[in-house]
Amino acid sequence: MNTPATSAAPQPLPLPPHARASLDLAARRADAAAAAFRHCSVADRCRLLELISFHIDAAREAVAASARAELNADAPVVAMEHEGVLQQLRAFAAVLRRSHWLGAAIETAPPEQRVQNIALGPVAVLGAGHACAAPVYAAAAADVIAALAAGCPVVVRSSATHPRTCELLAGAIAAAVQAAGLPEGVYGLVADHAGSAAALVTHPDIKAATYAGLRAEGMELMRRSLDRSEPVPVLLDIASSNPVFILPHALNARAEHLGQQLLKQFSPCTAHGMFKPGIVVAIEGDGYIDLRETIIDGVLAMPPVALPCAGAQHGHAQSVARLLRERNVDLLAESGAAAAGGPASEARAVFVEAEASSLLTTPTLAERHPGPSALLLRCACPEELLAVAALLGRQLVAGMQMADGDTALAARLMPQLERMARHVNVNSFTSMPIYNGATAAQAIARFLRPVFYLDVPSSLLPAALQDGNPLQLWRQVDGEMRH
């Protein structure tokens, strides 16, 4: 069951002339920088990532102060994102140095054919849609770093919720680009206007785009790309319900702990937003009762959660209202109302409950539950839990909690999690993707395309494919890895 969009994407308003001119300049600069950046050495790109890390780290305090002023972001949230960005930069640099991402391969049998991955070209990083919370470090997000590592100039759409913070990060990255001796068009930041995402996707100098947000908005951007004379890939991360399946032995052994950890994912929404668990699936029994009681007590004790923007607050309110209109959904617990005079963006935490069989009659229950809200699905038996997994559509994250006695059921559930999700977690509530060598290599690959060379003289080939292996890379030659 794919989760349908609840409404069509609104048509973007025309860009103001000054915004269109700024966007056009950034795209043209990116295009002008593309050839030189694609051909710069791996060492030069690693140097750029190291300089970005240095300049972002130098801006740590200014970014934290700006995020506090614009988003009311807690210091631990900002610190977590800061360290995450530095870790990403290290991981991508390590992958670059190994050069496996080039995919250099040679077949010597006539006609001789060689292949290597090259950068797609200028990438528009559109970030989070207005109904989703953008991370503090949106201007230096993983897609930005991955595209730069691949050799793609980037044009990043700022976030309307924290433009000053984005400008600080963009300034740090621009300083790194300048210090690396690279063209200024390698990185550009444009303001977030209602029509800026559509304008970037349709700009002739943009060769790919990334977007994280609601399905309707993402599909509209894909349609606009297909309407171009030269369609380009739009890489989507669609917001989802991110289910967590709690298997029986784990539930009986640590129900109270699991309930507490689930509620921790409600806050801070700025950091977790798109990756927060929105559906919890468990089998009825003593452990289920303990989990349920822990959730009720925890939600009732929770203060209102400050959401980072009006769009996120509106999406949360709409989702909760839709759930509570369903006759087969019961309100489990709702936190106290915001204090008089408190921020308008504060939202009450809400947990609702339904029988797993309700998914058959009410498929909208499987939709995303944004903000501090979630659905607890009660299953009668393991077979019903597996049936729920089979019904759920594509997810960003899916997880399971298991103990030693759950191995057999976990083995049956795992193929369903692999089918539905990009990220699969076991015994972890880690919401944000963690970038290491393997995941960084996959992220870089999104911004590359293969080029096949047939009987091309060695002198005209990229250095990675030339006779004599001047770069001393590991290459696949006639099906075998050789150095």
Tab-separated table of N, CA, C and O in Angstrom, residues 17-59:
chain	number	residue	atom	x	y	z
A	17	PRO	N	11.270	39.577	-9.545
A	17	PRO	CA	12.367	39.782	-10.502
A	17	PRO	C	13.755	39.701	-9.876
A	17	PRO	O	14.674	39.099	-10.442
A	18	HIS	N	13.936	40.292	-8.679
A	18	HIS	CA	15.263	40.265	-8.066
A	18	HIS	C	15.650	38.841	-7.668
A	18	HIS	O	16.825	38.452	-7.762
A	19	ALA	N	14.662	38.040	-7.230
A	19	ALA	CA	14.950	36.660	-6.847
A	19	ALA	C	15.294	35.828	-8.076
A	19	ALA	O	16.206	34.986	-8.039
A	20	ARG	N	14.580	36.040	-9.175
A	20	ARG	CA	14.879	35.305	-10.415
A	20	ARG	C	16.263	35.662	-10.928
A	20	ARG	O	17.007	34.790	-11.375
A	21	ALA	N	16.622	36.926	-10.840
A	21	ALA	CA	17.946	37.346	-11.311
A	21	ALA	C	19.048	36.711	-10.465
A	21	ALA	O	20.069	36.244	-10.996
A	22	SER	N	18.848	36.658	-9.139
A	22	SER	CA	19.841	36.049	-8.249
A	22	SER	C	19.969	34.547	-8.508
A	22	SER	O	21.084	34.002	-8.561
A	23	LEU	N	18.836	33.901	-8.698
A	23	LEU	CA	18.839	32.457	-8.976
A	23	LEU	C	19.518	32.173	-10.315
A	23	LEU	O	20.334	31.241	-10.429
A	24	ASP	N	19.195	32.969	-11.326
A	24	ASP	CA	19.785	32.769	-12.645
A	24	ASP	C	21.294	32.963	-12.597
A	24	ASP	O	22.052	32.190	-13.212
A	25	LEU	N	21.754	33.953	-11.841
A	25	LEU	CA	23.192	34.195	-11.725
A	25	LEU	C	23.883	33.010	-11.053
A	25	LEU	O	24.950	32.558	-11.502
A	26	ALA	N	23.281	32.483	-9.979
A	26	ALA	CA	23.882	31.345	-9.277
A	26	ALA	C	23.965	30.128	-10.189
A	26	ALA	O	24.980	29.405	-10.204
A	27	ALA	N	22.907	29.859	-10.972
A	27	ALA	CA	22.901	28.699	-11.874
A	27	ALA	C	23.932	28.869	-12.983
A	27	ALA	O	24.631	27.916	-13.350
A	28	ARG	N	24.039	30.084	-13.519
A	28	ARG	CA	25.003	30.314	-14.601
A	28	ARG	C	26.441	30.206	-14.075
A	28	ARG	O	27.322	29.678	-14.759
A	29	ARG	N	26.682	30.689	-12.876
A	29	ARG	CA	28.017	30.553	-12.276
A	29	ARG	C	28.354	29.075	-12.037
A	29	ARG	O	29.495	28.656	-12.242
A	30	ALA	N	27.371	28.309	-11.590
A	30	ALA	CA	27.593	26.878	-11.378
A	30	ALA	C	27.946	26.191	-12.692
A	30	ALA	O	28.850	25.349	-12.754
A	31	ASP	N	27.232	26.540	-13.742
A	31	ASP	CA	27.523	25.956	-15.056
A	31	ASP	C	28.911	26.338	-15.535
A	31	ASP	O	29.648	25.504	-16.083
A	32	ALA	N	29.302	27.591	-15.310
A	32	ALA	CA	30.630	28.042	-15.728
A	32	ALA	C	31.739	27.321	-14.966
A	32	ALA	O	32.843	27.124	-15.492
A	33	ALA	N	31.450	26.914	-13.721
A	33	ALA	CA	32.458	26.234	-12.895
A	33	ALA	C	32.491	24.735	-13.116
A	33	ALA	O	33.430	24.060	-12.679
A	34	ALA	N	31.481	24.182	-13.800
A	34	ALA	CA	31.294	22.730	-13.825
A	34	ALA	C	32.456	21.984	-14.452
A	34	ALA	O	32.933	20.979	-13.904
A	35	ALA	N	32.937	22.426	-15.604
A	35	ALA	CA	34.000	21.688	-16.297
A	35	ALA	C	35.277	21.661	-15.480
A	35	ALA	O	35.910	20.605	-15.308
A	36	ALA	N	35.681	22.822	-14.970
A	36	ALA	CA	36.919	22.876	-14.189
A	36	ALA	C	36.808	22.053	-12.913
A	36	ALA	O	37.759	21.352	-12.526
A	37	PHE	N	35.638	22.107	-12.263
A	37	PHE	CA	35.482	21.376	-11.013
A	37	PHE	C	35.445	19.869	-11.266
A	37	PHE	O	36.007	19.088	-10.495
A	38	ARG	N	34.801	19.459	-12.341
A	38	ARG	CA	34.746	18.029	-12.658
A	38	ARG	C	36.133	17.469	-12.922
A	38	ARG	O	36.422	16.315	-12.578
A	39	HIS	N	36.991	18.262	-13.540
A	39	HIS	CA	38.320	17.767	-13.914
A	39	HIS	C	39.383	18.004	-12.840
A	39	HIS	O	40.531	17.583	-13.021
A	40	CYS	N	39.045	18.675	-11.738
A	40	CYS	CA	40.068	18.885	-10.711
A	40	CYS	C	40.396	17.547	-10.045
A	40	CYS	O	39.596	16.622	-10.032
A	41	SER	N	41.567	17.452	-9.491
A	41	SER	CA	42.058	16.177	-8.959
A	41	SER	C	41.325	15.774	-7.683
A	41	SER	O	40.694	16.608	-7.013
A	42	VAL	N	41.437	14.503	-7.370
A	42	VAL	CA	40.875	14.007	-6.113
A	42	VAL	C	41.494	14.736	-4.932
A	42	VAL	O	40.811	15.096	-3.966
A	43	ALA	N	42.794	14.999	-5.009
A	43	ALA	CA	43.471	15.715	-3.927
A	43	ALA	C	42.874	17.101	-3.738
A	43	ALA	O	42.705	17.575	-2.602
A	44	ASP	N	42.536	17.770	-4.849
A	44	ASP	CA	41.950	19.102	-4.742
A	44	ASP	C	40.569	19.048	-4.093
A	44	ASP	O	40.214	19.919	-3.297
A	45	ARG	N	39.786	18.034	-4.428
A	45	ARG	CA	38.459	17.922	-3.830
A	45	ARG	C	38.551	17.576	-2.342
A	45	ARG	O	37.782	18.077	-1.527
A	46	CYS	N	39.480	16.707	-1.990
A	46	CYS	CA	39.688	16.400	-0.565
A	46	CYS	C	40.120	17.654	0.188
A	46	CYS	O	39.668	17.896	1.317
A	47	ARG	N	40.978	18.431	-0.438
A	47	ARG	CA	41.408	19.690	0.173
A	47	ARG	C	40.213	20.609	0.393
A	47	ARG	O	40.092	21.258	1.434
A	48	LEU	N	39.296	20.663	-0.571
A	48	LEU	CA	38.104	21.483	-0.411
A	48	LEU	C	37.284	21.016	0.785
A	48	LEU	O	36.841	21.838	1.597
A	49	LEU	N	37.064	19.718	0.918
A	49	LEU	CA	36.281	19.206	2.044
A	49	LEU	C	36.962	19.515	3.376
A	49	LEU	O	36.289	19.853	4.367
A	50	GLU	N	38.288	19.415	3.406
A	50	GLU	CA	39.018	19.749	4.633
A	50	GLU	C	38.860	21.230	4.979
A	50	GLU	O	38.683	21.599	6.150
A	51	LEU	N	38.900	22.088	3.968
A	51	LEU	CA	38.741	23.520	4.203
A	51	LEU	C	37.312	23.853	4.637
A	51	LEU	O	37.105	24.727	5.490
A	52	ILE	N	36.345	23.178	4.053
A	52	ILE	CA	34.955	23.384	4.496
A	52	ILE	C	34.818	23.021	5.966
A	52	ILE	O	34.190	23.750	6.751
A	53	SER	N	35.404	21.901	6.361
A	53	SER	CA	35.354	21.482	7.761
A	53	SER	C	35.980	22.540	8.665
A	53	SER	O	35.428	22.897	9.714
A	54	PHE	N	37.120	23.070	8.238
A	54	PHE	CA	37.819	24.086	9.037
A	54	PHE	C	36.963	25.343	9.196
A	54	PHE	O	36.790	25.868	10.302
A	55	HIS	N	36.418	25.845	8.107
A	55	HIS	CA	35.659	27.096	8.161
A	55	HIS	C	34.321	26.922	8.872
A	55	HIS	O	33.878	27.834	9.581
A	56	ILE	N	33.672	25.777	8.708
A	56	ILE	CA	32.421	25.540	9.436
A	56	ILE	C	32.698	25.421	10.931
A	56	ILE	O	31.942	25.944	11.761
A	57	ASP	N	33.774	24.748	11.277
A	57	ASP	CA	34.111	24.621	12.699
A	57	ASP	C	34.418	25.988	13.302
A	57	ASP	O	34.062	26.263	14.450
A	58	ALA	N	35.055	26.851	12.506
A	58	ALA	CA	35.352	28.195	13.000
A	58	ALA	C	34.084	29.011	13.221
A	58	ALA	O	34.059	29.934	14.042
A	59	ALA	N	33.030	28.675	12.499
A	59	ALA	CA	31.757	29.410	12.625
A	59	ALA	C	30.812	28.775	13.635
A	59	ALA	O	29.652	29.178	13.738
